[in-house]
Short mmCIF file of C-alpha atoms and ligand atoms in Angstrom, two decimals:
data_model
loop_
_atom_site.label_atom_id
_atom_site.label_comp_id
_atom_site.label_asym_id
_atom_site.label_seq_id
_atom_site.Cartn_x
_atom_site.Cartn_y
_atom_site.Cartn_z
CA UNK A 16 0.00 0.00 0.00
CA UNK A 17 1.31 3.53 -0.81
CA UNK A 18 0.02 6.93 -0.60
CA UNK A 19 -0.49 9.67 -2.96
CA UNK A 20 -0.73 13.49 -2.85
CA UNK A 21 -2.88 14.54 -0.02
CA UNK A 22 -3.60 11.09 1.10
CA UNK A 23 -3.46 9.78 4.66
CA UNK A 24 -4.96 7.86 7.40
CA UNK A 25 -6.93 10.29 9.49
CA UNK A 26 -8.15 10.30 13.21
CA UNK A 27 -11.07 8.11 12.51
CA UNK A 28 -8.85 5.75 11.04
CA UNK A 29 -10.33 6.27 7.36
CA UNK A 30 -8.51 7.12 4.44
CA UNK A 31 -8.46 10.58 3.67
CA UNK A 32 -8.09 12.83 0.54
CA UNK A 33 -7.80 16.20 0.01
CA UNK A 34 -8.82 16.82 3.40
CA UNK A 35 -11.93 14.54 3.00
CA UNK A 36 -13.13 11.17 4.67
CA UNK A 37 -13.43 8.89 1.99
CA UNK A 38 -16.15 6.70 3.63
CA UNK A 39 -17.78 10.27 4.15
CA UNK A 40 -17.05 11.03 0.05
CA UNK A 41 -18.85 7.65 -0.89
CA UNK A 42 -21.75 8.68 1.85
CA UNK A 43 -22.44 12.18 0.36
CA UNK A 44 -22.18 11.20 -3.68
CA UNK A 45 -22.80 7.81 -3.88
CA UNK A 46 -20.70 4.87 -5.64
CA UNK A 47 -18.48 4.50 -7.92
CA UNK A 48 -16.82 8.17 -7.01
CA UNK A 49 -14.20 9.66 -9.27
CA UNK A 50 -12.29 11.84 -6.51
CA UNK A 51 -9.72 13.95 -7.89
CA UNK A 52 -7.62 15.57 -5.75
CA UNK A 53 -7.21 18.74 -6.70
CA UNK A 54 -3.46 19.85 -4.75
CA UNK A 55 -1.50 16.83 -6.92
CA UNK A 56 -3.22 17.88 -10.35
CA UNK A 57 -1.90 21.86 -9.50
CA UNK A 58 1.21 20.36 -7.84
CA UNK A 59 2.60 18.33 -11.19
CA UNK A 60 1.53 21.46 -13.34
CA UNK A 61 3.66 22.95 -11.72
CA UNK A 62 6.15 20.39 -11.52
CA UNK A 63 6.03 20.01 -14.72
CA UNK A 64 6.56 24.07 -15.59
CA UNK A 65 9.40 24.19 -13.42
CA UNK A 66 11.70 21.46 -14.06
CA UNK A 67 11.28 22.53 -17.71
CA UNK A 68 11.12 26.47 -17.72
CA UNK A 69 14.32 26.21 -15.35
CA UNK A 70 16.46 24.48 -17.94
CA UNK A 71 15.07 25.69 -21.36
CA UNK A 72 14.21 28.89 -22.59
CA UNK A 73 11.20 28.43 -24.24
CA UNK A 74 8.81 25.56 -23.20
CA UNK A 75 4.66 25.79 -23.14
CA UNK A 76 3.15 22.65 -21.37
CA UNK A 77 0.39 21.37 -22.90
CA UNK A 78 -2.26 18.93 -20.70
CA UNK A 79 -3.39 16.23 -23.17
CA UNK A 80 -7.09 16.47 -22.56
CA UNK A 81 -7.77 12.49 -23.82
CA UNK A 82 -6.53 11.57 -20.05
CA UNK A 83 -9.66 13.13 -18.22
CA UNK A 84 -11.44 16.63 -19.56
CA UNK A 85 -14.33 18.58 -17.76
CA UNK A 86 -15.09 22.22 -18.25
CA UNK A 87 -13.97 22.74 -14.75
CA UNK A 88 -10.10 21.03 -15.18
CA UNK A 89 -9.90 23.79 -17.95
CA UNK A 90 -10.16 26.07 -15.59
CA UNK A 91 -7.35 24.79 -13.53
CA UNK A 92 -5.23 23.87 -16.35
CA UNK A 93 -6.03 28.01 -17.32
CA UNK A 94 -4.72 28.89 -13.93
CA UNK A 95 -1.83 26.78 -13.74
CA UNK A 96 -0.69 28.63 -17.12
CA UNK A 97 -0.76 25.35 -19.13
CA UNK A 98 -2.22 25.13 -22.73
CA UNK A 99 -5.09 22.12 -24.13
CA UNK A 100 -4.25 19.27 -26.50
CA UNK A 101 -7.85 18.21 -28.19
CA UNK A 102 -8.19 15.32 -30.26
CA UNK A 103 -11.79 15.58 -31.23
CA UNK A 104 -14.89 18.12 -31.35
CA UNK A 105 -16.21 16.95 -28.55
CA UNK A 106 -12.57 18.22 -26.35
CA UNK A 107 -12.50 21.06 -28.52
CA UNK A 108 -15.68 22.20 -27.46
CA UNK A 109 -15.43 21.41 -23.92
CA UNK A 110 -12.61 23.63 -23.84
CA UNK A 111 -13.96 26.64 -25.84
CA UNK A 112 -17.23 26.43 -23.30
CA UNK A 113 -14.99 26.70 -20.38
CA UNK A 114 -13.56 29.88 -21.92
CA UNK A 115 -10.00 28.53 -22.32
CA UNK A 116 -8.22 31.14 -24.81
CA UNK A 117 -8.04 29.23 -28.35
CA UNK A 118 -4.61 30.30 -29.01
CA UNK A 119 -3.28 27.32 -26.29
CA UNK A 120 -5.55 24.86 -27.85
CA UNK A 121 -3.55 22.55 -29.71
CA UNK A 122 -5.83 20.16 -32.45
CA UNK A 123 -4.83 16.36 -33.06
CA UNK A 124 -5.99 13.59 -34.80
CA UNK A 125 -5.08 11.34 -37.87
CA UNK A 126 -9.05 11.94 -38.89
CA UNK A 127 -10.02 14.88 -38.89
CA UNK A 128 -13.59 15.88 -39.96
CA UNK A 129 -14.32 18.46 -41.88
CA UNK A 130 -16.56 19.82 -39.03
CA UNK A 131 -13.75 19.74 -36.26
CA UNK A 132 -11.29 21.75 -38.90
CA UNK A 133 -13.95 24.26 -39.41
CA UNK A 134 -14.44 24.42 -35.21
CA UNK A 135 -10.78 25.09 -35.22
CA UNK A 136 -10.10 27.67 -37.90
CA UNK A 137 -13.53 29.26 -36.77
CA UNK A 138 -12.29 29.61 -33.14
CA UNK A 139 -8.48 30.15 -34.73
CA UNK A 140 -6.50 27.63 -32.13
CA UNK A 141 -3.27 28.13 -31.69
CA UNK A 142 -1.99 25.05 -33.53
CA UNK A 143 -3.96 22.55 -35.72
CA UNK A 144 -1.40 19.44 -36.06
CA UNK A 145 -1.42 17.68 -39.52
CA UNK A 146 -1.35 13.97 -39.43
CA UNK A 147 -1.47 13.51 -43.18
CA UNK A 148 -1.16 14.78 -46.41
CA UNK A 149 -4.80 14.47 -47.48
CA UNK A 150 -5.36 16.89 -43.82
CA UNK A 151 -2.83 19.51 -45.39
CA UNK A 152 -4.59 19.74 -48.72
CA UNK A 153 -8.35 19.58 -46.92
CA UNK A 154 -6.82 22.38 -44.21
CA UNK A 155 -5.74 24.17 -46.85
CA UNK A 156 -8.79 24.40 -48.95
CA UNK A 157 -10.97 24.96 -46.16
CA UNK A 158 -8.51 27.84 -44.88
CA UNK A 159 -8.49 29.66 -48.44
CA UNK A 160 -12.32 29.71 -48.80
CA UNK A 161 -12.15 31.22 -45.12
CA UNK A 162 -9.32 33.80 -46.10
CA UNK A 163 -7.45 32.75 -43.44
CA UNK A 164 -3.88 30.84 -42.78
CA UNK A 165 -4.01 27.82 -40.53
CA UNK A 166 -1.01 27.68 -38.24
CA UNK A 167 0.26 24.27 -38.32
CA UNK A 168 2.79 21.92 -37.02
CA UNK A 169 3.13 18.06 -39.03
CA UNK A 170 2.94 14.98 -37.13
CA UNK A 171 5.88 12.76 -37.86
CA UNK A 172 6.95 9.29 -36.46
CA UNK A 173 10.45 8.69 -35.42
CA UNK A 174 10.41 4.89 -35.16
CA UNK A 175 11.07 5.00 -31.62
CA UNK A 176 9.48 1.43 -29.90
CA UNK A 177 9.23 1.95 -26.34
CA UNK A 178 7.84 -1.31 -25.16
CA UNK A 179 4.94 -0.36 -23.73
CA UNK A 180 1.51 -2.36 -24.29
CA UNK A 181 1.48 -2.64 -27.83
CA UNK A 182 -1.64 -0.67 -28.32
CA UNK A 183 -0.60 2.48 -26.44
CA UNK A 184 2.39 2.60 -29.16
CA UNK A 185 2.11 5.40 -31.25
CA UNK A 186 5.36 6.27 -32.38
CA UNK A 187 7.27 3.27 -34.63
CA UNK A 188 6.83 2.57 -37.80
CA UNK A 189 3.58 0.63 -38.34
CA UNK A 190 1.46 3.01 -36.90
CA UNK A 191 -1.96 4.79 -38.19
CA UNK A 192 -0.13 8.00 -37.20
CA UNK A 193 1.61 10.59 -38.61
CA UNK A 194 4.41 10.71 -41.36
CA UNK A 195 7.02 8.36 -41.32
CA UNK A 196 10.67 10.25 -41.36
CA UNK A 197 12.43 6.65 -42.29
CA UNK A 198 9.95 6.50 -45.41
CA UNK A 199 10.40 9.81 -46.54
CA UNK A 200 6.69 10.52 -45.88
CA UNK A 201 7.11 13.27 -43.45
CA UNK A 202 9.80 15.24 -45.60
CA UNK A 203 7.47 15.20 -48.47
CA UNK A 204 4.85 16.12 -46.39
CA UNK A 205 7.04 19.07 -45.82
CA UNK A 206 7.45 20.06 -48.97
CA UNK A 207 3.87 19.65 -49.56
CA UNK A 208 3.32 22.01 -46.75
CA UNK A 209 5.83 24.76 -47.40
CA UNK A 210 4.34 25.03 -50.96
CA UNK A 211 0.61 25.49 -49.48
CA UNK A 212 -0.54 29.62 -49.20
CA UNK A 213 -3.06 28.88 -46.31
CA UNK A 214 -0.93 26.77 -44.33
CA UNK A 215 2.00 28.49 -42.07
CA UNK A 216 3.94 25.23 -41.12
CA UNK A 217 5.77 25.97 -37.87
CA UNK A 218 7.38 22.81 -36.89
CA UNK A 219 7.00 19.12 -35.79
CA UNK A 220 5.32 17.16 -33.34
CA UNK A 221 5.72 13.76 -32.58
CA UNK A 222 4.14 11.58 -29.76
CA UNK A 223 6.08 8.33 -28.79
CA UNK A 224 3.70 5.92 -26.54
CA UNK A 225 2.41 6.30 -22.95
CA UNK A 226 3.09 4.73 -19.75
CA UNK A 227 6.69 5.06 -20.18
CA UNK A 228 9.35 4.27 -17.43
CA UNK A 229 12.09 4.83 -19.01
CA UNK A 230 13.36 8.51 -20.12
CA UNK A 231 15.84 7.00 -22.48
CA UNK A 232 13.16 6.43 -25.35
CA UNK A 233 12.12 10.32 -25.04
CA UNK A 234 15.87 10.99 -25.59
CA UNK A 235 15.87 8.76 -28.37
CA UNK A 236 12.98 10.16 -29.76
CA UNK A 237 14.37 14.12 -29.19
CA UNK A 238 17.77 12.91 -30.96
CA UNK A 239 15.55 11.47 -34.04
CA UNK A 240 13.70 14.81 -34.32
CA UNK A 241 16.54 17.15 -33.97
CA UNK A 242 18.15 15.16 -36.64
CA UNK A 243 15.17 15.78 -39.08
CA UNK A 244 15.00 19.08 -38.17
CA UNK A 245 18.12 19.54 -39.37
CA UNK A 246 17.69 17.29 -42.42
CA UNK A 247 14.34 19.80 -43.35
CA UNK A 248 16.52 22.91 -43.18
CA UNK A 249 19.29 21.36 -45.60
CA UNK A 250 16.32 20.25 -48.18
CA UNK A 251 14.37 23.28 -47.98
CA UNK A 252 15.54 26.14 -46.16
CA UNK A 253 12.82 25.75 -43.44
CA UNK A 254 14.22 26.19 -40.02
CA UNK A 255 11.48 24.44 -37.67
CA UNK A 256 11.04 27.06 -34.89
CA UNK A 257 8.86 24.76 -32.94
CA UNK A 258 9.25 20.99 -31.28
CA UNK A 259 6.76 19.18 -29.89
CA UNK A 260 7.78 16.08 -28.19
CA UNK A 261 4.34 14.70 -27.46
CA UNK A 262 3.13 12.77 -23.94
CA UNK A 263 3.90 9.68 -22.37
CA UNK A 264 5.55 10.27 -19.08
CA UNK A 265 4.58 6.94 -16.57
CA UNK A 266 2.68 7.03 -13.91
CA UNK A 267 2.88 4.55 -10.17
CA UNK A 268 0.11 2.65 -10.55
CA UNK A 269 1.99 -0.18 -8.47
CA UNK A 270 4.69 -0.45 -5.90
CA UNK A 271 7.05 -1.58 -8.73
CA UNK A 272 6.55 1.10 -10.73
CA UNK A 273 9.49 3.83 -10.35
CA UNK A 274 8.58 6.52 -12.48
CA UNK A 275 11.21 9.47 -13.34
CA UNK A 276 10.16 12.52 -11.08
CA UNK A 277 9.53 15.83 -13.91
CA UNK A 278 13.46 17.03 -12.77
CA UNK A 279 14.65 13.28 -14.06
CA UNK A 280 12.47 13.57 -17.09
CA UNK A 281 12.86 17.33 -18.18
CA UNK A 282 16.89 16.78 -17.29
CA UNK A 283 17.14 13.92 -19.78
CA UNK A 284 15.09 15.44 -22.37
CA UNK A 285 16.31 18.45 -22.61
CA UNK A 286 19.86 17.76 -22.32
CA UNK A 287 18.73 15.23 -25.65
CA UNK A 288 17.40 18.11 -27.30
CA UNK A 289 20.38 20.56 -26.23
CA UNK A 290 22.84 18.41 -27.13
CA UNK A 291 21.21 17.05 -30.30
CA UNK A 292 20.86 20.92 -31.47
CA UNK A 293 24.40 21.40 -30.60
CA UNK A 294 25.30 18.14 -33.05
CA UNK A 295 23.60 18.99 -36.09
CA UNK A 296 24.03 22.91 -35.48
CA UNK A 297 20.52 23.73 -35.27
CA UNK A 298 18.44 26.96 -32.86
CA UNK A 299 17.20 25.73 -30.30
CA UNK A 300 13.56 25.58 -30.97
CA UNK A 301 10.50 26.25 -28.45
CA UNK A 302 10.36 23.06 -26.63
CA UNK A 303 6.56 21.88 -26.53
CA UNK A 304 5.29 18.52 -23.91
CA UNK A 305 1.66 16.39 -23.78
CA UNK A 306 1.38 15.31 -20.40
CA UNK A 307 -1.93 13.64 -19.69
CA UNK A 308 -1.47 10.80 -17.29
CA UNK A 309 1.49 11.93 -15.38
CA UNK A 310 -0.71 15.41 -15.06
CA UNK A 311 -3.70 13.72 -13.64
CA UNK A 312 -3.56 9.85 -13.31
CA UNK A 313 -1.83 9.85 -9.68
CA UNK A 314 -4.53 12.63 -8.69
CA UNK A 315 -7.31 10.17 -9.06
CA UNK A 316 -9.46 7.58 -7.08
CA UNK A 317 -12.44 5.46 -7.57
CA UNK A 318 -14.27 4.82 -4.52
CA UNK A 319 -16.82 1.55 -4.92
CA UNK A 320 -18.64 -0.03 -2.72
CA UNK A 321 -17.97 -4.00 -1.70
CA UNK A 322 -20.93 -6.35 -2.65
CA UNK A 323 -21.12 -9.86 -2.64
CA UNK A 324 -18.01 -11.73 -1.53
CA UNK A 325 -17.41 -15.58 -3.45
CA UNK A 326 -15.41 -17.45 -2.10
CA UNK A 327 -14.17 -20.76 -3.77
CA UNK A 328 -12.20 -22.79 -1.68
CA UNK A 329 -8.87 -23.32 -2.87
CA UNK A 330 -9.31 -21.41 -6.16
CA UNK A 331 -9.79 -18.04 -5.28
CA UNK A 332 -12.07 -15.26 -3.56
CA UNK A 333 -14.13 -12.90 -5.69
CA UNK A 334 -15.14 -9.46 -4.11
CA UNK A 335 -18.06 -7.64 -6.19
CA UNK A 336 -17.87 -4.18 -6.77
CA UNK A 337 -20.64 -1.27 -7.52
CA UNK A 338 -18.91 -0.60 -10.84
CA UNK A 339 -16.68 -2.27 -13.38
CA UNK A 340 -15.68 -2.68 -16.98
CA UNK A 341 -18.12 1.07 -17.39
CA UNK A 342 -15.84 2.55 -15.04
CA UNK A 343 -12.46 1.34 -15.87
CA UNK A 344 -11.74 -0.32 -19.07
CA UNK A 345 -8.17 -0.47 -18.55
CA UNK A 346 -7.59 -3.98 -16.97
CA UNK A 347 -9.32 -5.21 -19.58
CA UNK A 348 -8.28 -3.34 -22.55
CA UNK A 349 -4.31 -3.01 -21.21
CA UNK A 350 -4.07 -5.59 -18.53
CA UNK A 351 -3.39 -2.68 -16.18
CA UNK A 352 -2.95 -3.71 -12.90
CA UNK A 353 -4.07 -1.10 -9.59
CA UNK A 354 -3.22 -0.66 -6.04
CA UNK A 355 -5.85 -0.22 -3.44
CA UNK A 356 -6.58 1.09 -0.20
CA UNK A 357 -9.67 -0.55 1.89
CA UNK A 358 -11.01 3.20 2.72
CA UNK A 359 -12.33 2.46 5.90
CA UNK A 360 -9.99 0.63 7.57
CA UNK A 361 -7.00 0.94 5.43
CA UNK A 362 -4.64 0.27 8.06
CA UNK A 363 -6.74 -3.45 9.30
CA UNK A 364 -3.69 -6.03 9.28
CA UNK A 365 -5.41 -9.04 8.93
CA UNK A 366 -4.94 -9.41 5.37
CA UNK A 367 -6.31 -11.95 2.34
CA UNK A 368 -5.84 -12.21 -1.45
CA UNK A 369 -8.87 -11.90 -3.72
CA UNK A 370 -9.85 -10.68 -6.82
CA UNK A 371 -11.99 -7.85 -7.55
CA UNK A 372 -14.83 -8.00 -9.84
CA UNK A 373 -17.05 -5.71 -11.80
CA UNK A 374 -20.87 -5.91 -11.55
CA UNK A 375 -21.18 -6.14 -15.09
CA UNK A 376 -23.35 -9.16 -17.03
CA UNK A 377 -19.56 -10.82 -17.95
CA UNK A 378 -16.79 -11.92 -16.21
CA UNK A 379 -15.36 -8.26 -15.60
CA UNK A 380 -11.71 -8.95 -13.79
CA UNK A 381 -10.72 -5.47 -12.68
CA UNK A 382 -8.30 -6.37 -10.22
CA UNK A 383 -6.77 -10.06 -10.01
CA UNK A 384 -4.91 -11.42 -6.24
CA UNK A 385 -5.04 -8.39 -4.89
CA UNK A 386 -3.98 -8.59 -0.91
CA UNK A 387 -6.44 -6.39 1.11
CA UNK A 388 -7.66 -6.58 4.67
CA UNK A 389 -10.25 -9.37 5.33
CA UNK A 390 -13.28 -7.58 3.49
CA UNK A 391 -17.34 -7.30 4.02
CA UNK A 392 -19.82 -5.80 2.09
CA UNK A 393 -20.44 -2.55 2.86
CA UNK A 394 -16.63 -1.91 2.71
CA UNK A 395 -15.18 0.98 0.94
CA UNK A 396 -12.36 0.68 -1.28
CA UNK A 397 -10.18 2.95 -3.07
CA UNK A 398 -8.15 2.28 -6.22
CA UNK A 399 -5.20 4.53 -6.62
CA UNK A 400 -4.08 6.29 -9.78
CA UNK A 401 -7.51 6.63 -11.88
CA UNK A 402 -7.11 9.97 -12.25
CA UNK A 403 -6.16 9.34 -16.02
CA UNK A 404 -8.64 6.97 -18.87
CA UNK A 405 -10.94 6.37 -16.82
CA UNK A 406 -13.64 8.66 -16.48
CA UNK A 407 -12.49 9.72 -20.11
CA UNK A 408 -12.74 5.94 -21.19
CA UNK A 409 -15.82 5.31 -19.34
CA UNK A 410 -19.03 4.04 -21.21
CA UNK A 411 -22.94 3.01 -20.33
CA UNK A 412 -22.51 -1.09 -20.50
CA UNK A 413 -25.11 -2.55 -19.30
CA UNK A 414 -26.86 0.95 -19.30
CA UNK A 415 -24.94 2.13 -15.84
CA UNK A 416 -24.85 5.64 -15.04
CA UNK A 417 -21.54 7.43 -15.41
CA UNK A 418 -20.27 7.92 -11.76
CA UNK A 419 -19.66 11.57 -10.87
CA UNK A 420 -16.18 13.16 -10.71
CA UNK A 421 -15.64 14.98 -7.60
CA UNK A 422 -12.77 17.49 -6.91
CA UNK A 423 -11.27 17.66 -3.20
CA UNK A 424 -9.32 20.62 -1.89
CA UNK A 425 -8.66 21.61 1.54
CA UNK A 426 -11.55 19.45 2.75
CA UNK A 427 -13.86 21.02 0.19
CA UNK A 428 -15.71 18.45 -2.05
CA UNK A 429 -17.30 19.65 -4.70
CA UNK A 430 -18.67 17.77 -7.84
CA UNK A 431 -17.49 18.58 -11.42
CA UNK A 432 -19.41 16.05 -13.13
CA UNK A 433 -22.92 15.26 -11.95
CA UNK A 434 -23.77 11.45 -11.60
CA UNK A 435 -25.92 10.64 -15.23
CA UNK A 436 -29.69 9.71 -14.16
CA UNK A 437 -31.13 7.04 -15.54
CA UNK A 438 -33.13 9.49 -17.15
CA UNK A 439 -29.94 10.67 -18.98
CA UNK A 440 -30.07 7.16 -20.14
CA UNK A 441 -32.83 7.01 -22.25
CA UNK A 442 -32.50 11.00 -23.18
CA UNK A 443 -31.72 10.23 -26.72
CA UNK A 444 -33.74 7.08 -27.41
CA UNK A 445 -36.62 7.85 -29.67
CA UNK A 446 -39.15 5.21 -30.46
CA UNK A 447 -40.23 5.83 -34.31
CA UNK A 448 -44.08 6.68 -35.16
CA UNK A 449 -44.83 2.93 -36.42
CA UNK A 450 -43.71 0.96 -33.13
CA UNK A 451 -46.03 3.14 -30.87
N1 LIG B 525 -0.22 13.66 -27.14
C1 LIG B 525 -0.71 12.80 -28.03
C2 LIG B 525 -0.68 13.14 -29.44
C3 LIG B 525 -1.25 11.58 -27.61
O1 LIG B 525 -1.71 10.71 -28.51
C4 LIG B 525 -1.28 11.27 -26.23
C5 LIG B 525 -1.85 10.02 -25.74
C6 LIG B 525 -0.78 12.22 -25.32
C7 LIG B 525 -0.24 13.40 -25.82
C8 LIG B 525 -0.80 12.01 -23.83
O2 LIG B 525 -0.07 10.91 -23.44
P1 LIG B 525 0.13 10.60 -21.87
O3 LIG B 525 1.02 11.68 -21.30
O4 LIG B 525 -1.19 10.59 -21.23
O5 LIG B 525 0.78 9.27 -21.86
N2 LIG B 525 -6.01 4.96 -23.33
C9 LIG B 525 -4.63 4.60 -23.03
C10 LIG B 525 -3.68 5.74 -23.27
C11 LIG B 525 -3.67 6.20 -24.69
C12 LIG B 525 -2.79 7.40 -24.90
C13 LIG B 525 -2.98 7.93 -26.27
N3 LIG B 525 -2.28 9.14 -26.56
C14 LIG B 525 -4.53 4.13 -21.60
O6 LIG B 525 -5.57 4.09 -20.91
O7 LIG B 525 -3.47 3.76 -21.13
#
């Protein structure tokens, strides 16, 4: 068991967050609870800003919104002085009704509709970045029948494999994303992009994978784009003026897991980048990041509530839970593995192994020989590290409810997303005239 951010054990022996009783938390707004505590989300902002602003001239941080987005986080991410990555309409116009100024809203995707590039030029974000070359030509066309110029950067992959699970790899080669530099896809994209009148092409961007432990594949990755950079300038004159190195920073999820603090990560990166630019005598350019999980994903819980408890003798114990595969479709889709805390007596020592179930109409394994305290039902626990993909990943199996998200500060709890009604459930069903 470990504790994160604000966490403790407090006088009634309950776990405690933000300066709230957990078993109180799961009282007040029912479960499953998204808690996020709101001190760790504003501490690794500014983590983030200041292991990076202290070594590099120019760096914006930029919170990958795919991780966890409500109108209310862009107001913290606002007041932490961090910019928005969006990656659809729907995070695009979360972030324009929260009033977050479009010039730090960064657009992404390899699909862009034509609807979501007309949100963008019509609300002129500060960076649209171009996955493809059909994107530059549609961005362009769309652009000159607005009479404006699109500022751009181009996706490109460095064929950098960081071992991660293989379907949170977005960087190598075989990937739906961006243009390849090792095909010659991404310099021709260039061209392509340099030659375009409503396109103002600024620089690169380049996302490697997520999850990642190890701060040697973002230097890798930094060496590969300096490199092309470089290559860019020698073919066409363009100097990038702008580097964006994408997400991906790991998060503890388990006691195993030793993730680089920011200081490791922004030390190794940018001395890659610094001494990269110093190789292949290129300007250092403005030095852009996509945190989302190592922003958020330690900041979160899920409280649930114990059901049921199965045990089989000699094969294993299975503890139901209030939520499941709707709530966190990680251990299935990743085999991610948790840690958790029994909230209201996190500190019991009599201890068994089970595995914790979902209450969903399949076998839902969320978390497999798990050793908690001797359990009932009734209990609360608490998984650590949701913070990140999980309300964002959440869905309505079975028709559940989306729990709510709760923020926690200072012993103020205050909720950011309202639990969905089962009302909300049926609010876009519509039953056509002939089967009334
Ligand atoms: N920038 C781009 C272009 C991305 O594609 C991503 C994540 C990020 C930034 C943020 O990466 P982060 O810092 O959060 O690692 N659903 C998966 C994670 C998919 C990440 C996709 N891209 C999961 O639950 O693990």
């Amino acid at each position: 068991m470990f504790f994160l951010g604000t966490q403790k054990v407090n006088a009634q022996g309950h776990l405690e967050i933000g300066g709230c009783d957990c078993v109180e938390l799961a009282r007040k707004f029912g479960t499953p609870l998204y808690v996020l505590d709101e001190a760790l989300i504003r501490r690794n902002c500014r983590d983030y800003r200041a292991a990076f602003e202290r070594r590099y001239p120019h760096v914006e941080i930029i919170y990958a919104t795919k991780a966890c987005l409500t109108t209310a986080l862009c107001r913290i991410m606002q007041q932490e002085g961090l910019s928005l990555d969006t990656a659809s309409a729907g995070e695009l116009f979360t972030a324009l009704k929260a009033e977050f100024p479009a010039e730090k809203i960064y657009l992404h995707g390899n699909f862009k509709s034509t609807r979501e590039l007309e949100m963008a030029l019509s609300a002129r974000v500060g960076r649209i970045v171009v996955d493809s070359e059909l994107e530059l030509e549609q961005l362009n066309a769309l652009a000159a029948r607005r009479g404006q110029v699109a500022d751009i950067l181009l996706r490109v992959t460095p064929a950098v494999d960081p071992h991660t699970h293989e379907y949170i790899q977005t960087g190598k080669v075989d990937t739906k994303f961006g243009l390849g530099i090792g095909t010659g896809a991404a310099m021709q994209g260039v061209k392509r992009a340099l030659s375009l009148k409503h396109l103002r092409l600024h620089g690169f961007h380049s996302h490697i994978g997520s999850q990642i432990l190890d701060v040697h594949f973002f230097e890798m990755g930094a060496e590969l784009l300096v490199a092309f950079i470089k290559a860019v300038a020698e073919a066409t004159g363009f100097e990038a003026k702008e580097l964006n190195v994408g997400g991906g920073l790991g998060i503890k999820y388990v006691s195993e897991h030793k993730p680089p603090t920011k200081e490791e990560f922004a030390e190794a990166l940018v001395g890659a980048v610094k001494r990269a630019c110093a190789k292949y005598r290129v300007a250092l350019p403005k030095l852009m990041l996509e945190p989302g999980r190592s922003i958020i994903g330690d900041a979160g819980i899920t409280l649930y509530t114990v059901g049921p408890i199965k045990d089989i003798n000699g094969v294993r114990t299975y503890v139901s839970v209030d939520g499941g595969l709707s709530d966190n479709p990680r251990p299935a889709l990743y085999q991610a593995r948790y840690s958790l805390i029994l909230a209201n007596r996190p500190l019991d020592d009599e201890k068994q192994v089970v595995t914790v179930v979902g209450k969903h109409c399949e076998s839902d394994m969320l978390f497999e020989n798990v050793t908690l305290p001797k359990l009932q039902p009734g209990d609360i626990l608490a998984v650590q590290s949701t913070g990140a993909y999980n309300f964002s990943m959440s869905s309505n199996y079975n028709r559940f409810p989306r729990p709510a998200v709760v923020l926690v500060h200072d012993g103020r709890a205050e909720l950011i997303v309202r639990r969905q009604t089962l009302e909300d459930l049926i609010a876009q069903d519509i039953i056509p005239e002939r089967l009334r």
